[in-house]
Every structure is written in C-alpha cells, then in structure tokens.
PDB file of C-alpha atoms in Angstrom:
ATOM      1  CA  MET A   1     -90.685  -3.917  16.793  1.00  0.00           C
ATOM      2  CA  CYS A   2     -90.009  -1.070  14.359  1.00  0.00           C
ATOM      3  CA  LEU A   3     -89.192   2.279  15.840  1.00  0.00           C
ATOM      4  CA  VAL A   4     -91.861   4.900  15.697  1.00  0.00           C
ATOM      5  CA  HIS A   5     -90.581   8.449  15.349  1.00  0.00           C
ATOM      6  CA  LEU A   6     -92.903  11.126  16.635  1.00  0.00           C
ATOM      7  CA  LEU A   7     -91.955  14.761  16.175  1.00  0.00           C
ATOM      8  CA  LEU A   8     -93.776  17.039  18.506  1.00  0.00           C
ATOM      9  CA  THR A   9     -93.854  20.767  17.949  1.00  0.00           C
ATOM     10  CA  ILE A  10     -94.409  22.501  21.287  1.00  0.00           C
ATOM     11  CA  SER A  11     -95.142  26.178  21.624  1.00  0.00           C
ATOM     12  CA  ASP A  12     -93.186  27.429  24.542  1.00  0.00           C
ATOM     13  CA  SER A  13     -93.864  30.893  25.937  1.00  0.00           C
ATOM     14  CA  HIS A  14     -90.514  30.921  27.751  1.00  0.00           C
ATOM     15  CA  ARG A  15     -88.431  33.642  26.124  1.00  0.00           C
ATOM     16  CA  GLY A  16     -91.270  34.034  23.653  1.00  0.00           C
ATOM     17  CA  GLY A  17     -89.963  31.310  21.363  1.00  0.00           C
ATOM     18  CA  LEU A  18     -91.134  28.213  19.550  1.00  0.00           C
ATOM     19  CA  ARG A  19     -89.210  25.076  20.427  1.00  0.00           C
ATOM     20  CA  ARG A  20     -89.142  21.784  18.596  1.00  0.00           C
ATOM     21  CA  PHE A  21     -88.585  18.595  20.473  1.00  0.00           C
ATOM     22  CA  ALA A  22     -87.898  15.344  18.733  1.00  0.00           C
ATOM     23  CA  VAL A  23     -89.323  12.500  20.747  1.00  0.00           C
ATOM     24  CA  PHE A  24     -88.272   9.072  19.568  1.00  0.00           C
ATOM     25  CA  LEU A  25     -90.624   6.312  20.802  1.00  0.00           C
ATOM     26  CA  GLY A  26     -89.390   2.728  20.651  1.00  0.00           C
ATOM     27  CA  SER A  27     -90.930  -0.476  21.954  1.00  0.00           C
ATOM     28  CA  ALA A  28     -93.473  -0.431  24.704  1.00  0.00           C
ATOM     29  CA  ARG A  29     -90.810  -1.849  26.988  1.00  0.00           C
ATOM     30  CA  SER A  30     -88.371   0.993  26.347  1.00  0.00           C
ATOM     31  CA  VAL A  31     -91.078   3.657  26.702  1.00  0.00           C
ATOM     32  CA  SER A  32     -92.225   2.358  30.075  1.00  0.00           C
ATOM     33  CA  ALA A  33     -88.673   1.905  31.497  1.00  0.00           C
ATOM     34  CA  PRO A  34     -88.036   3.923  34.671  1.00  0.00           C
ATOM     35  CA  ARG A  35     -85.490   6.677  34.959  1.00  0.00           C
ATOM     36  CA  SER A  36     -81.998   5.391  35.072  1.00  0.00           C
ATOM     37  CA  ARG A  37     -78.440   6.553  35.670  1.00  0.00           C
ATOM     38  CA  ARG A  38     -75.372   4.663  34.622  1.00  0.00           C
ATOM     39  CA  SER A  39     -73.659   3.261  37.687  1.00  0.00           C
ATOM     40  CA  GLU A  40     -70.097   4.556  37.963  1.00  0.00           C
ATOM     41  CA  GLN A  41     -67.463   1.819  37.856  1.00  0.00           C
ATOM     42  CA  PHE A  42     -65.243   3.623  40.371  1.00  0.00           C
ATOM     43  CA  THR A  43     -65.440   5.210  43.790  1.00  0.00           C
ATOM     44  CA  HIS A  44     -64.785   8.805  44.855  1.00  0.00           C
ATOM     45  CA  VAL A  45     -62.386  10.228  47.356  1.00  0.00           C
ATOM     46  CA  GLY A  46     -63.002  13.346  49.350  1.00  0.00           C
ATOM     47  CA  ILE A  47     -61.239  16.502  48.313  1.00  0.00           C
ATOM     48  CA  GLY A  48     -60.205  19.355  50.595  1.00  0.00           C
ATOM     49  CA  PRO A  49     -59.574  23.045  50.026  1.00  0.00           C
ATOM     50  CA  GLY A  50     -57.080  23.622  47.269  1.00  0.00           C
ATOM     51  CA  GLN A  51     -57.439  20.107  45.946  1.00  0.00           C
ATOM     52  CA  VAL A  52     -59.035  18.680  42.759  1.00  0.00           C
ATOM     53  CA  GLU A  53     -60.353  15.215  41.965  1.00  0.00           C
ATOM     54  CA  LEU A  54     -58.704  13.211  39.155  1.00  0.00           C
ATOM     55  CA  ARG A  55     -58.824   9.649  38.025  1.00  0.00           C
ATOM     56  CA  LEU A  56     -56.267   7.631  36.041  1.00  0.00           C
ATOM     57  CA  ARG A  57     -57.542   5.590  33.127  1.00  0.00           C
ATOM     58  CA  ASP A  58     -59.212   2.384  34.341  1.00  0.00           C
ATOM     59  CA  ALA A  59     -58.455   3.179  37.959  1.00  0.00           C
ATOM     60  CA  PRO A  60     -61.044   1.894  40.469  1.00  0.00           C
ATOM     61  CA  THR A  61     -61.007   5.077  42.508  1.00  0.00           C
ATOM     62  CA  THR A  62     -60.441   8.820  42.034  1.00  0.00           C
ATOM     63  CA  MET A  63     -57.576  10.650  43.732  1.00  0.00           C
ATOM     64  CA  ALA A  64     -57.177  13.997  45.437  1.00  0.00           C
ATOM     65  CA  VAL A  65     -54.381  16.205  44.079  1.00  0.00           C
ATOM     66  CA  HIS A  66     -53.264  19.635  45.324  1.00  0.00           C
ATOM     67  CA  VAL A  67     -53.504  22.259  42.656  1.00  0.00           C
ATOM     68  CA  GLU A  68     -49.837  23.177  42.999  1.00  0.00           C
ATOM     69  CA  ASP A  69     -48.943  19.529  42.099  1.00  0.00           C
ATOM     70  CA  LEU A  70     -50.906  19.513  38.853  1.00  0.00           C
ATOM     71  CA  PRO A  71     -47.907  20.375  36.591  1.00  0.00           C
ATOM     72  CA  GLY A  72     -46.509  16.982  37.423  1.00  0.00           C
ATOM     73  CA  VAL A  73     -49.625  15.150  36.218  1.00  0.00           C
ATOM     74  CA  ASP A  74     -49.568  13.453  32.791  1.00  0.00           C
ATOM     75  CA  VAL A  75     -52.989  14.571  31.584  1.00  0.00           C
ATOM     76  CA  SER A  76     -52.979  12.047  28.761  1.00  0.00           C
ATOM     77  CA  THR A  77     -53.463   9.297  31.378  1.00  0.00           C
ATOM     78  CA  LEU A  78     -56.611  10.818  32.891  1.00  0.00           C
ATOM     79  CA  ASP A  79     -60.170   9.575  32.551  1.00  0.00           C
ATOM     80  CA  ARG A  80     -63.566  10.923  33.599  1.00  0.00           C
ATOM     81  CA  VAL A  81     -64.421  11.408  37.260  1.00  0.00           C
ATOM     82  CA  ARG A  82     -68.142  11.538  36.544  1.00  0.00           C
ATOM     83  CA  ASP A  83     -70.359   9.445  34.288  1.00  0.00           C
ATOM     84  CA  ILE A  84     -73.012  11.137  32.218  1.00  0.00           C
ATOM     85  CA  PRO A  85     -76.494  10.864  33.687  1.00  0.00           C
ATOM     86  CA  THR A  86     -78.919   9.050  31.388  1.00  0.00           C
ATOM     87  CA  PHE A  87     -82.434  10.116  32.362  1.00  0.00           C
ATOM     88  CA  GLN A  88     -85.171   9.406  29.849  1.00  0.00           C
ATOM     89  CA  ASP A  89     -86.681  12.843  30.222  1.00  0.00           C
ATOM     90  CA  LYS A  90     -83.328  14.688  30.170  1.00  0.00           C
ATOM     91  CA  TRP A  91     -83.454  17.728  27.889  1.00  0.00           C
ATOM     92  CA  SER A  92     -79.732  17.542  26.989  1.00  0.00           C
ATOM     93  CA  VAL A  93     -79.439  14.341  24.969  1.00  0.00           C
ATOM     94  CA  PRO A  94     -76.098  12.470  25.294  1.00  0.00           C
ATOM     95  CA  ARG A  95     -74.213  12.177  22.022  1.00  0.00           C
ATOM     96  CA  GLN A  96     -71.226  10.053  20.907  1.00  0.00           C
ATOM     97  CA  PRO A  97     -69.526  11.862  18.002  1.00  0.00           C
ATOM     98  CA  TYR A  98     -66.915  10.011  16.038  1.00  0.00           C
ATOM     99  CA  MET A  99     -63.408  11.445  16.518  1.00  0.00           C
ATOM    100  CA  GLN A 100     -61.717  11.159  13.177  1.00  0.00           C
ATOM    101  CA  ARG A 101     -58.164  11.390  14.487  1.00  0.00           C
ATOM    102  CA  LEU A 102     -58.802   8.967  17.317  1.00  0.00           C
ATOM    103  CA  LYS A 103     -60.875   6.518  15.243  1.00  0.00           C
ATOM    104  CA  GLU A 104     -63.402   5.994  18.057  1.00  0.00           C
ATOM    105  CA  HIS A 105     -66.345   7.672  19.703  1.00  0.00           C
ATOM    106  CA  ILE A 106     -66.239  10.132  22.559  1.00  0.00           C
ATOM    107  CA  GLU A 107     -69.105  10.409  24.986  1.00  0.00           C
ATOM    108  CA  THR A 108     -70.641  13.888  25.372  1.00  0.00           C
ATOM    109  CA  GLU A 109     -73.595  15.105  27.404  1.00  0.00           C
ATOM    110  CA  SER A 110     -75.400  17.234  24.796  1.00  0.00           C
ATOM    111  CA  GLY A 111     -75.421  18.496  21.210  1.00  0.00           C
ATOM    112  CA  LEU A 112     -73.405  21.542  22.297  1.00  0.00           C
ATOM    113  CA  GLU A 113     -70.727  19.332  23.853  1.00  0.00           C
ATOM    114  CA  ARG A 114     -70.641  17.373  20.600  1.00  0.00           C
ATOM    115  CA  GLN A 115     -69.949  20.643  18.744  1.00  0.00           C
ATOM    116  CA  PHE A 116     -67.056  21.325  21.065  1.00  0.00           C
ATOM    117  CA  ALA A 117     -65.586  17.803  20.850  1.00  0.00           C
ATOM    118  CA  VAL A 118     -65.630  17.878  17.043  1.00  0.00           C
ATOM    119  CA  ARG A 119     -64.034  21.320  16.993  1.00  0.00           C
ATOM    120  CA  MET A 120     -61.194  19.950  19.165  1.00  0.00           C
ATOM    121  CA  ASP A 121     -60.894  16.948  16.799  1.00  0.00           C
ATOM    122  CA  ARG A 122     -60.274  19.396  13.986  1.00  0.00           C
ATOM    123  CA  ASP A 123     -57.673  21.374  15.956  1.00  0.00           C
ATOM    124  CA  LEU A 124     -54.221  20.037  15.107  1.00  0.00           C
ATOM    125  CA  GLU A 125     -52.742  21.897  18.071  1.00  0.00           C
ATOM    126  CA  VAL A 126     -54.758  19.642  20.418  1.00  0.00           C
ATOM    127  CA  ASP A 127     -53.312  16.292  21.568  1.00  0.00           C
ATOM    128  CA  VAL A 128     -55.639  15.344  24.430  1.00  0.00           C
ATOM    129  CA  VAL A 129     -59.396  15.663  25.006  1.00  0.00           C
ATOM    130  CA  VAL A 130     -60.971  14.162  28.109  1.00  0.00           C
ATOM    131  CA  PRO A 131     -64.591  14.903  29.126  1.00  0.00           C
ATOM    132  CA  GLN A 132     -65.524  15.225  32.815  1.00  0.00           C
ATOM    133  CA  ALA A 133     -61.877  14.900  33.805  1.00  0.00           C
ATOM    134  CA  VAL A 134     -61.536  17.319  36.753  1.00  0.00           C
ATOM    135  CA  GLY A 135     -63.716  17.578  39.848  1.00  0.00           C
ATOM    136  CA  VAL A 136     -63.380  20.668  42.026  1.00  0.00           C
ATOM    137  CA  ARG A 137     -64.530  21.416  45.518  1.00  0.00           C
ATOM    138  CA  ILE A 138     -66.337  24.764  45.555  1.00  0.00           C
ATOM    139  CA  ASP A 139     -65.793  26.820  48.735  1.00  0.00           C
ATOM    140  CA  GLY A 140     -67.763  29.909  49.636  1.00  0.00           C
ATOM    141  CA  ILE A 141     -70.528  29.598  47.023  1.00  0.00           C
ATOM    142  CA  PRO A 142     -73.922  28.863  48.611  1.00  0.00           C
ATOM    143  CA  GLY A 143     -75.604  25.712  47.237  1.00  0.00           C
ATOM    144  CA  LYS A 144     -72.584  24.676  45.210  1.00  0.00           C
ATOM    145  CA  ARG A 145     -70.161  22.163  46.790  1.00  0.00           C
ATOM    146  CA  ARG A 146     -68.646  20.352  43.796  1.00  0.00           C
ATOM    147  CA  HIS A 147     -68.216  21.100  40.135  1.00  0.00           C
ATOM    148  CA  VAL A 148     -66.927  18.844  37.346  1.00  0.00           C
ATOM    149  CA  VAL A 149     -65.347  20.651  34.395  1.00  0.00           C
ATOM    150  CA  ASP A 150     -66.856  19.628  31.050  1.00  0.00           C
ATOM    151  CA  PHE A 151     -63.576  19.031  29.212  1.00  0.00           C
ATOM    152  CA  LEU A 152     -59.863  18.967  29.762  1.00  0.00           C
ATOM    153  CA  VAL A 153     -57.904  19.789  26.606  1.00  0.00           C
ATOM    154  CA  ALA A 154     -54.104  19.703  26.211  1.00  0.00           C
ATOM    155  CA  GLY A 155     -51.689  20.400  23.441  1.00  0.00           C
ATOM    156  CA  ASP A 156     -49.519  23.166  22.028  1.00  0.00           C
ATOM    157  CA  ARG A 157     -51.411  25.804  24.042  1.00  0.00           C
ATOM    158  CA  GLY A 158     -50.858  23.972  27.341  1.00  0.00           C
ATOM    159  CA  VAL A 159     -53.684  22.637  29.498  1.00  0.00           C
ATOM    160  CA  GLU A 160     -57.139  24.136  29.084  1.00  0.00           C
ATOM    161  CA  LEU A 161     -60.299  23.491  31.122  1.00  0.00           C
ATOM    162  CA  TRP A 162     -63.506  24.165  29.243  1.00  0.00           C
ATOM    163  CA  LEU A 163     -67.048  24.908  30.436  1.00  0.00           C
ATOM    164  CA  VAL A 164     -69.643  24.278  27.781  1.00  0.00           C
ATOM    165  CA  ARG A 165     -72.821  26.324  28.156  1.00  0.00           C
ATOM    166  CA  PRO A 166     -75.328  27.904  25.756  1.00  0.00           C
ATOM    167  CA  ALA A 167     -74.883  31.680  25.987  1.00  0.00           C
ATOM    168  CA  GLU A 168     -78.553  32.205  26.941  1.00  0.00           C
ATOM    169  CA  HIS A 169     -78.164  29.786  29.875  1.00  0.00           C
ATOM    170  CA  PHE A 170     -74.952  31.211  31.280  1.00  0.00           C
ATOM    171  CA  ASP A 171     -76.298  32.896  34.405  1.00  0.00           C
ATOM    172  CA  ASP A 172     -74.836  34.725  37.382  1.00  0.00           C
ATOM    173  CA  GLY A 173     -74.189  31.472  39.189  1.00  0.00           C
ATOM    174  CA  ASP A 174     -72.183  30.126  36.225  1.00  0.00           C
ATOM    175  CA  ALA A 175     -70.224  33.383  36.115  1.00  0.00           C
ATOM    176  CA  VAL A 176     -69.249  33.021  39.779  1.00  0.00           C
ATOM    177  CA  VAL A 177     -68.106  29.400  39.264  1.00  0.00           C
ATOM    178  CA  PHE A 178     -66.191  30.412  36.131  1.00  0.00           C
ATOM    179  CA  ALA A 179     -64.337  33.138  37.987  1.00  0.00           C
ATOM    180  CA  TYR A 180     -63.679  30.730  40.932  1.00  0.00           C
ATOM    181  CA  LEU A 181     -62.137  28.189  38.573  1.00  0.00           C
ATOM    182  CA  ARG A 182     -59.964  30.755  36.827  1.00  0.00           C
ATOM    183  CA  ALA A 183     -58.556  31.942  40.135  1.00  0.00           C
ATOM    184  CA  LEU A 184     -58.026  28.345  41.404  1.00  0.00           C
ATOM    185  CA  PHE A 185     -56.026  27.207  38.346  1.00  0.00           C
ATOM    186  CA  ALA A 186     -54.222  30.475  37.563  1.00  0.00           C
ATOM    187  CA  PRO A 187     -51.139  29.568  39.715  1.00  0.00           C
ATOM    188  CA  VAL A 188     -50.411  26.512  37.495  1.00  0.00           C
ATOM    189  CA  SER A 189     -51.346  28.297  34.221  1.00  0.00           C
ATOM    190  CA  TRP A 190     -54.282  25.941  33.469  1.00  0.00           C
ATOM    191  CA  ASN A 191     -56.456  28.177  31.371  1.00  0.00           C
ATOM    192  CA  VAL A 192     -60.185  28.113  32.035  1.00  0.00           C
ATOM    193  CA  GLN A 193     -62.284  28.755  28.946  1.00  0.00           C
ATOM    194  CA  LEU A 194     -65.942  28.995  28.009  1.00  0.00           C
ATOM    195  CA  PHE A 195     -67.540  27.537  24.848  1.00  0.00           C
ATOM    196  CA  THR A 196     -71.047  28.752  23.982  1.00  0.00           C
ATOM    197  CA  GLY A 197     -71.356  27.195  20.530  1.00  0.00           C
ATOM    198  CA  HIS A 198     -70.606  28.193  16.949  1.00  0.00           C
ATOM    199  CA  ASP A 199     -71.274  31.712  15.783  1.00  0.00           C
ATOM    200  CA  PRO A 200     -74.941  31.525  14.678  1.00  0.00           C
ATOM    201  CA  GLN A 201     -74.055  33.175  11.324  1.00  0.00           C
ATOM    202  CA  LEU A 202     -71.397  30.522  10.668  1.00  0.00           C
ATOM    203  CA  SER A 203     -73.087  27.457  12.170  1.00  0.00           C
ATOM    204  CA  VAL A 204     -74.002  25.904   8.748  1.00  0.00           C
ATOM    205  CA  PHE A 205     -70.419  26.391   7.533  1.00  0.00           C
ATOM    206  CA  GLU A 206     -69.003  24.878  10.710  1.00  0.00           C
ATOM    207  CA  ARG A 207     -71.268  21.837  10.368  1.00  0.00           C
ATOM    208  CA  LEU A 208     -70.033  21.452   6.808  1.00  0.00           C
ATOM    209  CA  LEU A 209     -66.450  21.369   8.041  1.00  0.00           C
ATOM    210  CA  ASP A 210     -67.342  19.008  10.872  1.00  0.00           C
ATOM    211  CA  ASP A 211     -68.705  16.598   8.270  1.00  0.00           C
ATOM    212  CA  SER A 212     -65.638  17.055   6.020  1.00  0.00           C
ATOM    213  CA  ARG A 213     -63.016  15.679   8.377  1.00  0.00           C
ATOM    214  CA  ARG A 214     -62.825  12.329   6.609  1.00  0.00           C
ATOM    215  CA  MET A 215     -60.208  12.198   3.873  1.00  0.00           C
ATOM    216  CA  PRO A 216     -61.741  11.936   0.364  1.00  0.00           C
ATOM    217  CA  SER A 217     -60.366   9.219  -1.899  1.00  0.00           C
ATOM    218  CA  SER A 218     -58.842  11.778  -4.267  1.00  0.00           C
ATOM    219  CA  ALA A 219     -57.202  13.952  -1.552  1.00  0.00           C
ATOM    220  CA  ALA A 220     -53.746  12.517  -2.092  1.00  0.00           C
ATOM    221  CA  GLU A 221     -53.878  13.524  -5.701  1.00  0.00           C
ATOM    222  CA  LEU A 222     -55.606  16.892  -5.541  1.00  0.00           C
ATOM    223  CA  ALA A 223     -54.681  18.342  -2.142  1.00  0.00           C
ATOM    224  CA  PRO A 224     -51.105  19.429  -3.012  1.00  0.00           C
ATOM    225  CA  SER A 225     -52.328  21.437  -6.025  1.00  0.00           C
ATOM    226  CA  ILE A 226     -55.082  23.119  -4.022  1.00  0.00           C
ATOM    227  CA  VAL A 227     -52.706  24.086  -1.200  1.00  0.00           C
ATOM    228  CA  GLU A 228     -50.152  25.431  -3.738  1.00  0.00           C
ATOM    229  CA  ALA A 229     -52.850  27.502  -5.425  1.00  0.00           C
ATOM    230  CA  ALA A 230     -54.006  28.873  -2.072  1.00  0.00           C
ATOM    231  CA  HIS A 231     -50.564  30.417  -1.575  1.00  0.00           C
ATOM    232  CA  ARG A 232     -51.005  32.503  -4.738  1.00  0.00           C
ATOM    233  CA  SER A 233     -52.781  35.798  -4.645  1.00  0.00           C
ATOM    234  CA  GLY A 234     -56.283  36.007  -6.093  1.00  0.00           C
ATOM    235  CA  THR A 235     -57.096  32.304  -5.927  1.00  0.00           C
ATOM    236  CA  THR A 236     -60.873  31.653  -5.790  1.00  0.00           C
ATOM    237  CA  ILE A 237     -63.036  28.577  -5.506  1.00  0.00           C
ATOM    238  CA  ASP A 238     -63.843  28.908  -9.218  1.00  0.00           C
ATOM    239  CA  SER A 239     -60.195  29.134 -10.203  1.00  0.00           C
ATOM    240  CA  VAL A 240     -59.306  26.062  -8.129  1.00  0.00           C
ATOM    241  CA  ILE A 241     -62.030  24.090  -9.891  1.00  0.00           C
ATOM    242  CA  GLY A 242     -60.834  25.308 -13.265  1.00  0.00           C
ATOM    243  CA  LEU A 243     -57.181  24.592 -12.509  1.00  0.00           C
ATOM    244  CA  LEU A 244     -57.786  20.978 -11.649  1.00  0.00           C
ATOM    245  CA  GLY A 245     -60.179  20.143 -14.404  1.00  0.00           C
ATOM    246  CA  ARG A 246     -61.979  17.563 -12.326  1.00  0.00           C
ATOM    247  CA  PRO A 247     -65.676  17.218 -11.417  1.00  0.00           C
ATOM    248  CA  ARG A 248     -66.822  20.105  -9.250  1.00  0.00           C
ATOM    249  CA  SER A 249     -68.152  17.857  -6.487  1.00  0.00           C
ATOM    250  CA  GLU A 250     -64.829  15.999  -6.283  1.00  0.00           C
ATOM    251  CA  VAL A 251     -62.758  19.189  -6.043  1.00  0.00           C
ATOM    252  CA  LEU A 252     -65.067  20.749  -3.403  1.00  0.00           C
ATOM    253  CA  ALA A 253     -64.947  17.591  -1.228  1.00  0.00           C
ATOM    254  CA  VAL A 254     -61.172  17.881  -1.095  1.00  0.00           C
ATOM    255  CA  LEU A 255     -61.289  21.655  -0.588  1.00  0.00           C
ATOM    256  CA  TRP A 256     -63.623  21.412   2.414  1.00  0.00           C
ATOM    257  CA  PHE A 257     -61.436  18.618   3.855  1.00  0.00           C
ATOM    258  CA  LEU A 258     -58.442  20.949   3.648  1.00  0.00           C
ATOM    259  CA  VAL A 259     -60.361  23.823   5.199  1.00  0.00           C
ATOM    260  CA  ALA A 260     -61.608  21.599   8.028  1.00  0.00           C
ATOM    261  CA  TRP A 261     -58.009  20.683   9.032  1.00  0.00           C
ATOM    262  CA  GLY A 262     -56.635  24.178   8.566  1.00  0.00           C
ATOM    263  CA  TYR A 263     -54.453  23.509   5.483  1.00  0.00           C
ATOM    264  CA  VAL A 264     -56.259  26.193   3.501  1.00  0.00           C
ATOM    265  CA  THR A 265     -58.651  29.017   4.504  1.00  0.00           C
ATOM    266  CA  VAL A 266     -61.977  30.184   3.194  1.00  0.00           C
ATOM    267  CA  ASP A 267     -63.784  33.161   4.808  1.00  0.00           C
ATOM    268  CA  PRO A 268     -67.500  32.279   4.953  1.00  0.00           C
ATOM    269  CA  ARG A 269     -68.647  35.718   6.043  1.00  0.00           C
ATOM    270  CA  GLY A 270     -70.785  37.217   3.315  1.00  0.00           C
ATOM    271  CA  GLY A 271     -71.619  33.742   1.944  1.00  0.00           C
ATOM    272  CA  ILE A 272     -69.758  31.179  -0.079  1.00  0.00           C
ATOM    273  CA  THR A 273     -69.758  31.708  -3.854  1.00  0.00           C
ATOM    274  CA  ASP A 274     -67.442  30.702  -6.728  1.00  0.00           C
ATOM    275  CA  SER A 275     -65.665  34.091  -6.297  1.00  0.00           C
ATOM    276  CA  THR A 276     -64.836  33.423  -2.613  1.00  0.00           C
ATOM    277  CA  THR A 277     -61.093  33.715  -2.019  1.00  0.00           C
ATOM    278  CA  VAL A 278     -59.029  30.622  -1.026  1.00  0.00           C
ATOM    279  CA  THR A 279     -55.890  31.447   0.969  1.00  0.00           C
ATOM    280  CA  ALA A 280     -53.139  29.604   2.816  1.00  0.00           C
ATOM    281  CA  GLY A 281     -54.112  27.895   6.061  1.00  0.00           C
ATOM    282  CA  ARG A 282     -52.539  27.775   9.534  1.00  0.00           C
ATOM    283  CA  HIS A 283     -50.810  24.471   8.935  1.00  0.00           C
ATOM    284  CA  ALA A 284     -48.452  23.226   6.212  1.00  0.00           C
ATOM    285  CA  LEU A 285     -49.526  20.106   4.368  1.00  0.00           C
ATOM    286  CA  PRO A 286     -47.253  17.215   5.362  1.00  0.00           C
ATOM    287  CA  PRO A 287     -45.644  15.559   2.311  1.00  0.00           C
ATOM    288  CA  ASP A 288     -46.988  12.189   3.368  1.00  0.00           C
ATOM    289  CA  PHE A 289     -50.216  13.363   4.969  1.00  0.00           C
ATOM    290  CA  ASP A 290     -52.298  10.689   3.199  1.00  0.00           C
ATOM    291  CA  GLN A 291     -50.047   7.911   4.537  1.00  0.00           C
ATOM    292  CA  SER A 292     -49.509   9.217   8.048  1.00  0.00           C
ATOM    293  CA  ASP A 293     -51.628   8.804  11.163  1.00  0.00           C
ATOM    294  CA  LEU A 294     -52.229  12.624  11.301  1.00  0.00           C
ATOM    295  CA  HIS A 295     -55.986  12.312  10.861  1.00  0.00           C
ATOM    296  CA  ARG A 296     -56.223   9.158  12.955  1.00  0.00           C
ATOM    297  CA  VAL A 297     -54.119   9.375  16.122  1.00  0.00           C
ATOM    298  CA  GLY A 298     -51.942  12.410  15.347  1.00  0.00           C
ATOM    299  CA  GLY A 299     -49.670  13.534  18.197  1.00  0.00           C
ATOM    300  CA  GLY A 300     -50.880  11.062  20.768  1.00  0.00           C
ATOM    301  CA  PHE A 301     -54.452  12.366  20.559  1.00  0.00           C
ATOM    302  CA  ARG A 302     -56.855  10.593  22.837  1.00  0.00           C
ATOM    303  CA  ALA A 303     -60.330  11.174  24.234  1.00  0.00           C
ATOM    304  CA  GLY A 304     -61.663   9.737  27.463  1.00  0.00           C
TER     305      GLY A 304
END
C-alpha cells in the first residue's frame, strides 16, 4: 500500500506558539500497531554510589565501574547501555544520520541529537562517538535514580560527556543533574557539556555544511588551489570562483566541503555574498586527502 503523508498544522497555545507536526500514516496495519519498545539485547547490573554503568561492544551485560577507574577504560570499545524507546506517539522522533567518516549510520533519539552527531562527524579532533554510553546512579535528587548521558565523545580534547537538550526545555531539574554529573566526573577530567542546538541565526548555514560532508568529484583537483588562496589576504568567494575559472556550482560545492571539514573558513554572520571573505581553516589539507580514509574512518573514529 502506498504511504499517505498527512501534514497537520496544530495551533498550540503553549508558549504562545504555532507548532507543525508531520504525521506520516502508512498501512492500516502500521497505524493500528500498539506502542512498542525495542527489547534490549543485554542485561543490566546494579551500580552503587560512585559507580557508573558501562557496556563493552556486543557484551551480553553491562558492568559497574568506579569513577576513579575510568581513566583505564578504552572508550573506543564501549557501546550503548540503553536502547532508544520507539513509541508511536513519541514527540522526539528517532533519527539515523549517516556518518561520513564512519561510512555507516548512528542511531539518535531526536532531530537535535542528529544535529549533534553530525557536528561531531565534522569535527576532525573527535575519534569516538558513542550514544547512550554511560549510565549514572543519581543520589540525593528526589525522583531521579538513574541517568544515561546522551553521548560520550573522545579525541584530542580528552573524554567528553554530552547532554543534548533544547534550550527552552532545559529546566531546574536538568540543571541539578548537569551540576551533579560535572562534580562526579571532575576527578577524572571527563568534561560534561551541554548541546542546545545550532545558533538560530546560523542554522541554515550549519545545515548546508552538514550536507556538504561528502567529497565532490572535483575536490582533488580544486581543493589545493582554494586552500592556497584562503591563506592570502583579501580572498573572497568571488575571487575564488574567478581564480579557478570553473562553473560556479562546481567551485561552491568544493568550497563548502572544505568549510565543513575546517580546511578553510567562511564567516556567515551578516549573510553569505560573493564579497564574503574566505580565510585559512583550523586544519591543514593533507597532501593525499582524497586518497586517505580521513573522511571515512579517520583516526579510529567509530559510533555506537
């Protein structure tokens, strides 16, 4: 049966806003299916004070580890300790963005988590991204006994634990948990961070870069000239196009690819025009970047 797509516009008085909900209706069988939750293929152990819950990849059970022992854990071997609930009427829709460097999909719980995962995919200082990788026993907070951190990220900056929340939904309870986690992991220098989404003024630009991670066919030929030009003062988008003498769309595809990976920089504030300046990026372009695994598995990158 063909899918029927029904877009409902619902006026919601909450916060005085108008919300749009896309409801996708499939066959009668899928519409009438009861609520479901993916059954976890592993069992949980109890964790005591000062312990966290971890699980090795493909392990049948989780394990309890004291916080002070965490520096001895190879985080690249970890997997999720919690599966993502899949309720039909769940507001946060699970997503599976494609990780360009890993060459496979990563499971996320919402569109905001997808934003975060793709941002980490573009960050060449990141080697490991594992969703739902650390479970924590919460002591002393009424009504909160266990918390699973949204993402564990590791790389040049060390180990980071990320909470992913929309800014408007980050309430006092979240603030208490955030402070609790920071204090818990401070002795081992695991940095607890909060991601609330892209800057609203830059969200369109960030989505452009997210969609530009794939290497264009002409990147090997054009990228070195663009990067070299970016190191010269006064280089603009228009001058890059003029320098290369190739179709505008072809040059821009390579330019956005280079910006997405940090090889050149464009400041989107104030809008993108032909006179926007192009400058050197955070990373040097490897001589064999088009032949290497940098944008596939670079640096042992993996996602759970």
